[in-house]
Coordinates of C-alpha atoms in Angstrom, one line a residue:
M29 CA 0.5 0.1 -0.5
E30 CA 1.2 3.4 -0.7
K31 CA 0.2 6.5 0.9
T32 CA -2.0 9.3 -0.4
A33 CA -0.4 12.6 -1.5
S34 CA -2.7 13.7 -0.3
E35 CA -2.1 16.2 3.0
L36 CA -5.7 16.4 3.5
A37 CA -5.9 12.4 3.9
P38 CA -6.8 10.8 7.3
S39 CA -3.7 8.3 8.0
W40 CA -5.3 5.3 7.2
L41 CA -6.5 6.1 3.3
S42 CA -3.9 4.3 1.2
I43 CA -3.4 4.2 -2.6
P44 CA -3.2 0.6 -3.3
K45 CA -0.6 -0.5 -5.6
D46 CA -3.6 -2.8 -7.2
V47 CA -6.7 0.1 -7.5
N48 CA -8.8 -3.2 -9.2
A49 CA -7.5 -5.5 -6.3
I50 CA -10.8 -6.5 -4.0
S51 CA -10.2 -7.0 -0.5
K52 CA -12.1 -9.8 0.8
S53 CA -13.0 -8.0 4.0
I54 CA -14.9 -5.6 2.8
W55 CA -16.4 -6.9 0.0
P56 CA -19.3 -9.9 0.1
A57 CA -17.7 -13.6 -0.6
S58 CA -18.5 -14.0 -3.5
F59 CA -18.1 -10.8 -4.7
V60 CA -14.9 -12.1 -7.5
R61 CA -13.9 -10.3 -10.6
D62 CA -13.3 -12.4 -13.7
A63 CA -10.6 -13.5 -16.4
S64 CA -11.8 -9.9 -18.6
G65 CA -11.8 -7.4 -15.5
D66 CA -15.7 -8.5 -14.9
V67 CA -17.3 -8.4 -11.4
Q68 CA -19.5 -10.4 -10.9
V69 CA -21.9 -10.7 -7.4
G70 CA -23.2 -14.3 -6.2
G71 CA -21.9 -15.6 -9.4
V72 CA -24.2 -13.0 -11.7
S73 CA -22.5 -10.4 -13.8
V74 CA -22.5 -6.3 -12.6
A75 CA -22.5 -5.9 -16.1
Q76 CA -25.4 -7.5 -17.2
L77 CA -27.1 -6.4 -13.8
V78 CA -26.1 -2.9 -15.3
A79 CA -27.7 -3.6 -18.9
K80 CA -30.7 -4.7 -17.4
Y81 CA -31.8 -2.5 -14.9
G82 CA -29.7 0.6 -15.1
S83 CA -27.3 2.2 -12.7
P84 CA -27.2 3.4 -10.0
L85 CA -27.9 -0.2 -8.9
M86 CA -27.9 -1.4 -5.1
V87 CA -27.2 -5.6 -5.5
I88 CA -27.7 -7.7 -2.7
D89 CA -26.2 -11.4 -2.4
Q90 CA -29.1 -13.4 -0.6
A91 CA -26.7 -16.3 0.3
D92 CA -24.4 -13.8 1.7
F93 CA -26.7 -12.3 4.0
I94 CA -28.0 -15.2 5.5
S95 CA -24.8 -17.0 5.7
R96 CA -23.5 -13.7 7.9
A97 CA -27.1 -13.7 10.3
Q98 CA -26.8 -17.4 11.1
V99 CA -23.5 -17.0 11.9
V100 CA -24.4 -14.4 14.6
K101 CA -27.3 -16.3 15.5
Q102 CA -25.3 -19.5 15.7
A103 CA -22.5 -17.2 17.6
F104 CA -25.3 -16.1 20.8
D105 CA -27.1 -19.3 20.2
S106 CA -23.7 -21.1 21.2
T107 CA -21.9 -19.1 23.6
A108 CA -25.5 -19.1 25.5
S109 CA -26.2 -22.2 25.5
K110 CA -23.2 -22.8 27.7
I111 CA -23.7 -19.8 30.5
Q112 CA -27.5 -22.4 30.4
T113 CA -29.4 -19.6 29.6
S114 CA -30.4 -18.7 25.8
A115 CA -29.9 -15.4 23.6
K116 CA -32.7 -13.6 21.2
V117 CA -30.5 -11.7 18.1
Y118 CA -32.4 -8.8 16.5
Y119 CA -32.1 -7.4 13.1
A120 CA -32.7 -3.7 12.9
S121 CA -34.8 -3.3 9.9
K122 CA -32.9 0.3 10.0
S123 CA -30.1 -0.9 7.9
L124 CA -31.6 -2.6 5.3
S125 CA -36.0 -3.1 5.1
T126 CA -38.0 -4.7 2.4
T127 CA -40.3 -7.3 2.3
E128 CA -38.1 -9.9 0.9
V129 CA -35.0 -9.1 3.6
V130 CA -37.8 -9.7 6.2
K131 CA -38.8 -13.1 4.7
W132 CA -34.5 -14.3 5.0
V133 CA -34.7 -12.9 8.8
A134 CA -37.2 -14.4 9.5
A135 CA -37.0 -18.1 7.8
N136 CA -33.7 -17.8 9.8
G137 CA -35.0 -17.2 13.3
L138 CA -33.9 -14.0 14.3
N139 CA -36.4 -11.4 15.4
M140 CA -36.7 -8.1 13.8
D141 CA -36.3 -4.8 15.5
V142 CA -38.5 -1.3 14.3
C143 CA -38.3 2.0 14.9
S144 CA -41.1 3.1 13.3
A145 CA -45.3 2.2 12.0
G146 CA -43.4 2.6 8.8
E147 CA -41.5 -0.4 10.1
L148 CA -43.5 -2.2 11.8
A149 CA -45.6 -2.9 9.0
L150 CA -43.3 -3.6 6.1
A151 CA -41.9 -6.2 8.8
L152 CA -46.0 -7.1 8.7
A153 CA -45.7 -7.2 5.3
G154 CA -42.3 -9.7 4.6
G155 CA -44.5 -11.9 7.2
I156 CA -42.7 -11.9 10.6
E157 CA -44.5 -13.2 13.0
P158 CA -45.8 -10.5 15.1
G159 CA -43.8 -11.7 18.7
R160 CA -40.8 -11.6 17.0
I161 CA -41.2 -8.1 16.7
G162 CA -39.2 -5.3 19.3
L163 CA -40.2 -1.4 19.2
H164 CA -37.9 1.1 19.9
G165 CA -37.7 4.7 19.6
N166 CA -37.6 7.6 21.6
N167 CA -39.9 9.8 20.2
K168 CA -43.4 7.0 19.6
S169 CA -46.3 8.8 18.3
V170 CA -49.3 7.5 19.9
S171 CA -50.3 5.7 17.4
E172 CA -47.4 3.5 16.5
I173 CA -48.1 2.4 20.1
D174 CA -51.6 1.5 18.8
E175 CA -50.1 -0.1 15.9
A176 CA -47.9 -2.0 18.4
V177 CA -49.9 -3.5 20.3
T178 CA -52.5 -3.8 18.3
A179 CA -50.1 -6.6 16.0
G180 CA -49.2 -7.6 18.9
V181 CA -45.7 -6.9 19.5
G182 CA -43.5 -9.0 21.1
A183 CA -42.2 -6.8 23.0
I184 CA -41.7 -2.7 23.3
V185 CA -38.6 -0.5 24.6
I186 CA -39.1 2.2 26.6
D187 CA -37.3 4.9 26.5
S188 CA -39.5 7.8 28.5
E189 CA -41.4 7.9 31.6
I190 CA -44.4 9.5 30.0
E191 CA -44.3 6.0 27.4
I192 CA -45.6 3.7 30.2
E193 CA -48.9 5.3 31.0
R194 CA -49.3 5.5 27.2
I195 CA -48.5 2.3 26.3
A196 CA -50.8 0.7 29.5
S197 CA -53.8 3.0 28.4
I198 CA -53.8 1.9 24.9
S199 CA -53.1 -2.0 26.0
S200 CA -56.4 -1.4 28.6
S201 CA -58.4 -0.6 26.0
Q202 CA -57.5 -3.7 23.4
N203 CA -58.0 -5.5 26.6
K204 CA -53.7 -7.1 26.1
I205 CA -51.1 -7.0 28.2
Q206 CA -48.0 -6.1 26.7
N207 CA -44.5 -7.0 27.1
V208 CA -41.9 -3.8 27.9
R209 CA -38.5 -3.7 28.2
I210 CA -36.4 -0.5 29.7
R211 CA -34.0 1.3 28.2
V212 CA -31.2 2.4 29.9
N213 CA -29.0 4.9 29.6
S214 CA -26.2 3.2 31.3
G215 CA -23.7 5.8 31.0
V216 CA -20.9 4.0 29.0
H217 CA -18.6 5.6 26.8
A218 CA -18.3 3.7 23.9
F219 CA -15.5 3.2 21.7
T220 CA -16.7 4.7 18.4
H221 CA -17.4 7.6 17.0
E222 CA -18.8 10.1 19.3
Y223 CA -21.7 10.8 16.6
L224 CA -22.5 6.8 16.6
A225 CA -21.9 6.3 21.0
T226 CA -25.6 6.4 22.1
S227 CA -25.0 5.6 26.1
R228 CA -23.1 9.0 27.1
E229 CA -24.7 11.1 29.6
D230 CA -25.9 14.0 27.5
Q231 CA -27.8 11.5 25.3
K232 CA -31.3 11.6 24.4
F233 CA -31.6 7.9 24.5
G234 CA -33.0 5.3 27.7
I235 CA -33.2 6.1 31.3
A236 CA -30.7 7.0 34.2
I237 CA -29.5 3.8 36.0
A238 CA -31.0 5.5 39.3
D239 CA -33.9 6.7 37.9
V240 CA -34.8 2.7 36.7
P241 CA -36.1 1.2 39.8
E242 CA -38.8 4.3 40.4
L243 CA -40.0 3.3 37.2
V244 CA -39.7 -0.1 37.4
A245 CA -42.2 0.3 40.0
K246 CA -44.9 2.3 37.8
I247 CA -44.9 -0.4 35.5
R248 CA -45.5 -3.5 37.7
S249 CA -48.3 -1.1 39.1
H250 CA -49.9 -1.5 35.4
S251 CA -51.6 -5.2 35.0
Q252 CA -51.6 -4.6 31.0
L253 CA -47.8 -4.7 31.5
N254 CA -45.4 -7.5 31.7
F255 CA -41.9 -5.9 33.0
L256 CA -39.4 -8.4 30.4
G257 CA -35.5 -6.4 32.2
L258 CA -33.5 -3.7 31.1
H259 CA -31.9 -3.4 27.7
S260 CA -29.1 -1.1 26.5
H261 CA -27.3 0.1 23.5
I262 CA -23.6 1.6 23.8
G263 CA -23.5 2.9 20.1
S264 CA -22.6 1.8 16.5
Q265 CA -19.3 0.0 14.9
I266 CA -17.9 -0.8 18.1
F267 CA -14.4 -2.7 17.5
S268 CA -14.0 -3.4 21.1
V269 CA -15.7 -5.4 23.4
E270 CA -14.4 -3.7 26.5
G271 CA -17.2 -0.6 27.1
F272 CA -20.0 -4.2 26.8
I273 CA -18.0 -6.2 29.2
E274 CA -18.8 -2.5 31.4
S275 CA -22.4 -2.3 30.6
V276 CA -22.2 -5.5 32.4
K277 CA -20.5 -4.3 35.5
R278 CA -23.1 -1.8 35.8
L279 CA -26.3 -3.6 35.0
M280 CA -26.3 -6.3 36.7
P281 CA -26.4 -5.3 40.8
L282 CA -29.3 -3.3 38.7
H283 CA -31.2 -6.2 37.6
K284 CA -30.5 -8.0 41.3
L285 CA -32.1 -5.4 43.0
L286 CA -35.1 -5.7 40.7
L287 CA -35.0 -9.3 41.6
E288 CA -35.7 -8.5 44.6
T289 CA -39.3 -7.2 43.6
G290 CA -40.3 -8.7 40.8
S291 CA -39.5 -11.1 38.5
V292 CA -37.1 -9.9 35.6
P293 CA -36.2 -13.3 33.4
E294 CA -33.9 -10.8 30.5
L295 CA -31.2 -9.1 29.8
N296 CA -30.3 -7.1 26.6
L297 CA -27.3 -5.5 25.5
G298 CA -27.8 -4.3 22.2
G299 CA -25.7 -4.7 19.2
G300 CA -23.6 -2.4 17.4
F301 CA -20.8 -4.7 16.9
G302 CA -18.4 -3.0 13.6
I303 CA -17.7 -4.3 10.4
N304 CA -14.9 -3.1 8.2
Y305 CA -16.0 -0.1 6.1
T306 CA -12.5 0.5 4.3
A307 CA -9.3 -2.5 3.6
A308 CA -7.6 -0.3 7.3
D309 CA -9.9 -1.8 9.7
Q310 CA -9.8 -5.0 11.6
A311 CA -13.2 -6.0 13.1
P312 CA -13.2 -8.8 15.5
E313 CA -15.7 -11.4 15.0
V314 CA -19.0 -12.0 16.4
S315 CA -18.4 -14.9 18.0
F316 CA -15.5 -13.0 20.1
F317 CA -18.2 -10.4 21.1
A318 CA -20.8 -13.2 22.1
S319 CA -17.8 -15.1 24.2
E320 CA -16.6 -12.5 26.2
I321 CA -20.0 -11.2 27.0
C322 CA -22.0 -14.3 28.0
S323 CA -18.5 -14.5 30.3
E324 CA -19.1 -11.7 32.0
V325 CA -22.5 -12.2 32.7
E326 CA -22.1 -15.5 33.5
K327 CA -18.9 -13.8 36.3
R328 CA -21.3 -11.6 37.5
C329 CA -24.2 -13.5 37.8
R330 CA -22.1 -16.2 39.4
E331 CA -20.9 -13.8 42.1
L332 CA -24.2 -12.4 43.2
G333 CA -25.6 -15.2 43.5
I334 CA -28.6 -14.8 40.8
E335 CA -30.1 -17.0 37.7
V336 CA -28.1 -15.9 34.1
P337 CA -31.0 -14.3 32.6
V338 CA -32.4 -14.2 29.0
L339 CA -30.2 -12.1 26.5

């Protein structure tokens, strides 16, 4: 690799010796260049795709998508089973959501995370079971909550105090019991770009640890709400496991405290595992994150004398 001549370029940006070379760490596994120089994805010529559909064109390799999804699910299934629990893996609709993608997600045993009425409608149109959908968002409208309860989503993640009464009221009007989690702002500073960090003290997302016990008590005071547990999301494009380990350390004592007054079957520690966007990136394998996180959860539960929750 040769350094770029531009003084304005970031230090990691280099000009490759072969500008036509394909970095396997960035592109799909099926992304290759044949002897004639034509690029193929999943065995299909990109030139032929452009000739048929025009350009610009977004192309997704279904086999590669499914393979990556299975790697993530298997990593957490395997490590969770070693500590006598299970894990729920969610696909984030915001990354790419089409009805066809939803079908792939559903067929491979993943759950689906949605953050709006539009994403919810698309997930349902794609055929995934409503019970495998989780509704997120720090500014949910009453109509979005109503649509989620009507659909029978598996969980709604509470992001502010006002949502407790709204979800309870809507659930009561429909004579339903709605599963909920509460999003905790743990104050953990994830090792990522500051614009991708979502759990710092000045962030709009979630509820401060000190305020959680009171709000969980409010949730439990409503017979229409079923409290599943805590949820945390410290950011995106994270290459280091330390932030997740620190989240476990901060949330496990709170988890134990809440167990003193009721059931807390789950502890959702979020995702945000980094991927390679450039040849300079060196993202750890998901299996590494899964192993380290599960190991820390098991360790803290053993020290606190409590059962390992569903992750």
